[in-house]
XYZ file of N, CA and C in Angstrom:
270
model
N 72.151 104.096 10.696
C 71.747 104.872 9.784
C 70.539 104.188 8.919
N 69.548 104.576 8.534
C 68.366 104.191 7.963
C 68.468 103.607 6.458
N 68.019 102.600 5.921
C 68.226 102.193 4.793
C 67.152 103.030 3.918
N 66.140 103.550 4.332
C 65.079 104.393 3.590
C 64.150 103.333 2.781
N 63.370 103.687 1.930
C 62.644 102.960 1.082
C 63.284 102.243 0.072
N 62.880 100.840 0.154
C 63.461 99.917 -0.893
C 62.313 99.303 -1.573
N 62.067 99.778 -2.772
C 60.883 99.141 -3.600
C 61.290 97.522 -3.727
N 60.265 96.880 -3.948
C 60.362 95.248 -4.452
C 59.890 95.386 -5.904
N 60.326 94.574 -6.697
C 59.805 94.392 -8.001
C 58.720 93.550 -8.012
N 57.777 94.123 -8.663
C 56.367 93.420 -8.680
C 56.672 91.948 -9.529
N 55.954 91.189 -9.096
C 55.828 89.791 -9.797
C 55.031 89.909 -11.144
N 55.355 89.224 -12.169
C 54.813 89.506 -13.400
C 53.305 88.901 -13.249
N 52.407 89.488 -14.043
C 51.048 89.011 -14.009
C 51.048 88.288 -15.291
N 49.871 87.529 -15.508
C 49.699 86.626 -16.716
C 49.758 87.446 -17.773
N 49.082 88.935 -17.808
C 49.018 89.619 -18.656
C 50.323 90.066 -19.344
N 51.208 90.301 -18.519
C 52.881 90.700 -18.755
C 53.497 89.554 -19.503
N 53.153 88.333 -19.217
C 53.917 87.227 -19.868
C 53.210 86.607 -21.077
N 52.389 87.424 -21.722
C 51.801 87.049 -22.792
C 50.565 86.020 -22.924
N 50.047 85.858 -21.734
C 48.902 85.044 -21.544
C 47.599 85.804 -22.247
N 46.644 84.923 -22.915
C 45.529 85.611 -23.209
C 44.665 85.860 -22.117
N 43.779 87.052 -22.427
C 42.931 87.458 -21.432
C 41.593 87.093 -21.566
N 41.189 86.800 -22.930
C 39.885 86.342 -23.319
C 39.936 85.045 -24.200
N 39.004 84.367 -23.943
C 38.939 83.037 -24.607
C 38.591 83.526 -26.139
N 38.735 82.449 -27.277
C 38.998 82.883 -28.457
C 37.244 82.499 -28.747
N 36.566 81.992 -28.061
C 34.899 81.526 -28.213
C 34.214 82.686 -28.041
N 34.728 83.887 -27.630
C 33.760 84.963 -27.392
C 33.093 85.590 -28.599
N 32.336 86.627 -28.541
C 31.707 87.138 -29.667
C 32.827 88.092 -30.212
N 32.636 88.478 -31.747
C 33.433 89.325 -32.313
C 32.612 90.660 -32.324
N 31.775 91.112 -31.592
C 31.217 92.333 -31.631
C 31.028 92.601 -30.198
N 30.770 94.003 -30.004
C 30.567 94.739 -28.744
C 29.380 95.837 -29.077
N 28.467 95.905 -28.303
C 27.614 96.904 -28.237
C 27.756 98.135 -27.305
N 27.865 99.264 -27.859
C 28.155 100.321 -27.193
C 27.160 100.740 -26.109
N 27.497 100.892 -24.859
C 26.517 101.443 -23.861
C 26.477 102.916 -23.552
N 25.682 103.379 -22.787
C 25.331 104.698 -22.693
C 26.581 105.388 -22.154
N 27.561 104.901 -21.433
C 28.592 105.638 -20.704
C 29.891 104.975 -21.319
N 29.686 104.406 -22.201
C 31.058 103.774 -22.921
C 31.866 104.780 -23.715
N 33.165 104.591 -23.864
C 34.231 105.288 -24.785
C 34.978 104.172 -25.287
N 35.836 104.538 -26.345
C 36.778 103.708 -27.023
C 37.448 103.005 -25.815
N 37.978 104.027 -24.982
C 39.004 103.683 -24.011
C 38.331 102.731 -22.939
N 37.263 102.899 -22.551
C 36.536 101.997 -21.734
C 36.299 100.610 -22.371
N 35.867 100.651 -23.488
C 35.559 99.369 -24.054
C 36.777 98.489 -24.248
N 37.896 99.248 -24.764
C 39.326 98.438 -24.900
C 39.861 98.132 -23.582
N 39.703 98.926 -22.346
C 40.045 98.316 -21.251
C 39.245 97.194 -20.698
N 37.900 97.283 -20.816
C 37.268 96.094 -20.546
C 37.521 94.789 -21.273
N 37.879 94.890 -22.689
C 38.170 93.985 -23.620
C 39.510 93.345 -23.034
N 40.535 94.184 -22.583
C 41.921 93.911 -22.413
C 42.029 93.134 -20.928
N 40.896 93.634 -20.134
C 41.037 92.758 -18.661
C 41.482 93.615 -17.980
N 41.311 93.228 -16.643
C 41.632 93.919 -15.210
C 42.983 94.202 -14.897
N 44.035 93.371 -15.543
C 45.353 93.396 -15.341
C 45.930 94.456 -16.401
N 45.296 94.892 -17.279
C 45.730 95.741 -18.520
C 46.228 97.263 -17.794
N 47.318 97.695 -18.134
C 47.849 99.039 -17.627
C 47.266 100.149 -18.669
N 47.372 101.448 -18.159
C 47.008 102.491 -18.948
C 47.843 102.489 -20.277
N 48.918 102.101 -20.271
C 49.771 102.152 -21.602
C 49.140 100.997 -22.565
N 48.779 100.040 -22.030
C 48.357 98.827 -23.038
C 46.966 99.139 -23.725
N 46.122 99.950 -22.736
C 44.882 100.410 -23.325
C 45.149 101.512 -24.031
N 46.067 102.439 -23.977
C 46.384 103.547 -25.017
C 46.860 103.010 -26.271
N 47.441 101.725 -26.289
C 47.869 101.075 -27.465
C 46.762 100.343 -28.406
N 45.870 100.060 -27.515
C 44.774 99.222 -28.174
C 43.604 99.815 -28.679
N 43.118 101.254 -28.014
C 41.779 101.817 -28.475
C 41.808 102.378 -29.817
N 43.197 102.608 -30.351
C 42.921 103.134 -31.636
C 42.693 102.125 -32.685
N 42.944 100.744 -32.270
C 42.763 99.709 -33.147
C 41.047 99.625 -33.311
N 40.371 99.849 -32.264
C 38.934 99.927 -32.155
C 38.520 100.869 -33.111
N 38.874 102.190 -33.006
C 38.686 103.363 -33.842
C 38.715 102.736 -35.288
N 40.008 102.549 -35.719
C 40.315 102.149 -37.094
C 39.358 101.029 -37.648
N 39.062 100.065 -36.798
C 38.164 98.859 -37.292
C 36.688 99.255 -37.491
N 36.283 100.448 -36.734
C 34.956 100.706 -36.727
C 34.634 102.146 -36.991
N 35.581 102.650 -37.693
C 35.646 104.316 -38.187
C 34.307 104.557 -38.966
N 33.853 103.416 -39.879
C 32.817 104.112 -40.785
C 31.551 103.924 -39.852
N 31.474 103.429 -38.826
C 30.112 103.474 -37.714
C 30.376 104.595 -36.939
N 31.615 104.935 -36.503
C 31.856 106.108 -35.407
C 31.903 107.315 -36.078
N 32.605 107.307 -37.316
C 32.700 108.934 -37.872
C 34.107 109.216 -37.680
N 34.417 110.572 -37.885
C 35.813 111.014 -37.831
C 36.311 111.166 -36.335
N 35.332 111.399 -35.464
C 35.612 111.696 -33.983
C 35.585 110.484 -33.154
N 36.477 110.029 -32.539
C 36.522 108.777 -31.726
C 35.717 109.075 -30.562
N 35.434 110.264 -30.182
C 34.904 110.749 -28.942
C 33.147 110.633 -29.055
N 32.742 110.561 -30.262
C 31.307 110.577 -30.628
C 30.616 109.198 -30.645
N 30.903 108.123 -29.720
C 30.266 107.016 -29.827
C 28.697 107.245 -29.576
N 28.005 106.539 -30.203
C 26.443 106.387 -29.967
C 26.057 105.133 -29.342
N 25.465 105.151 -28.197
C 24.914 104.042 -27.465
C 24.100 103.047 -28.445
N 24.219 101.865 -28.368
C 23.511 100.987 -29.286
C 24.330 100.571 -30.629
N 25.382 101.253 -30.899
C 26.294 100.859 -31.999
C 27.163 99.627 -31.842
N 26.886 98.819 -32.695
C 27.651 97.482 -32.695
C 28.877 97.504 -33.319
N 29.939 97.503 -32.398
C 31.505 97.560 -33.036
C 31.918 96.449 -33.097
N 32.557 96.082 -34.006
C 33.464 94.901 -34.451
C 34.709 94.799 -33.692
N 35.123 93.806 -33.027
C 36.438 93.678 -32.324
C 37.606 93.591 -33.296
N 38.445 94.546 -33.161
C 39.438 94.805 -34.156
C 40.518 93.376 -34.329
N 40.650 92.929 -35.440
C 41.324 91.551 -35.664
C 42.828 91.684 -35.059
N 43.308 92.844 -34.921
C 44.805 92.934 -34.269
C 44.713 92.622 -32.801
N 43.646 92.567 -31.870
C 43.576 92.387 -30.649
C 42.887 90.929 -30.354
N 42.344 90.264 -31.288
C 41.521 89.034 -31.040
C 42.343 87.924 -30.455
């Protein structure tokens, strides 16, 4: 009789063990590029090991911290806008 598929538990990554993904000496601003969205900016800032769930939790902090620059619609980012990195994720 076949045992079938038995998944292995993945090893935890540094991201999932609470390790910082960025050094504290990095800039506190990000300039919006032509193809950027709050999701893509949050994903880049969070690092390559960030899950979709983590990015979904982070991008609203970007919106809240920069709402005066962005306006009421988080999908309307203008290239060249200089966003402040939210204090909650520094």
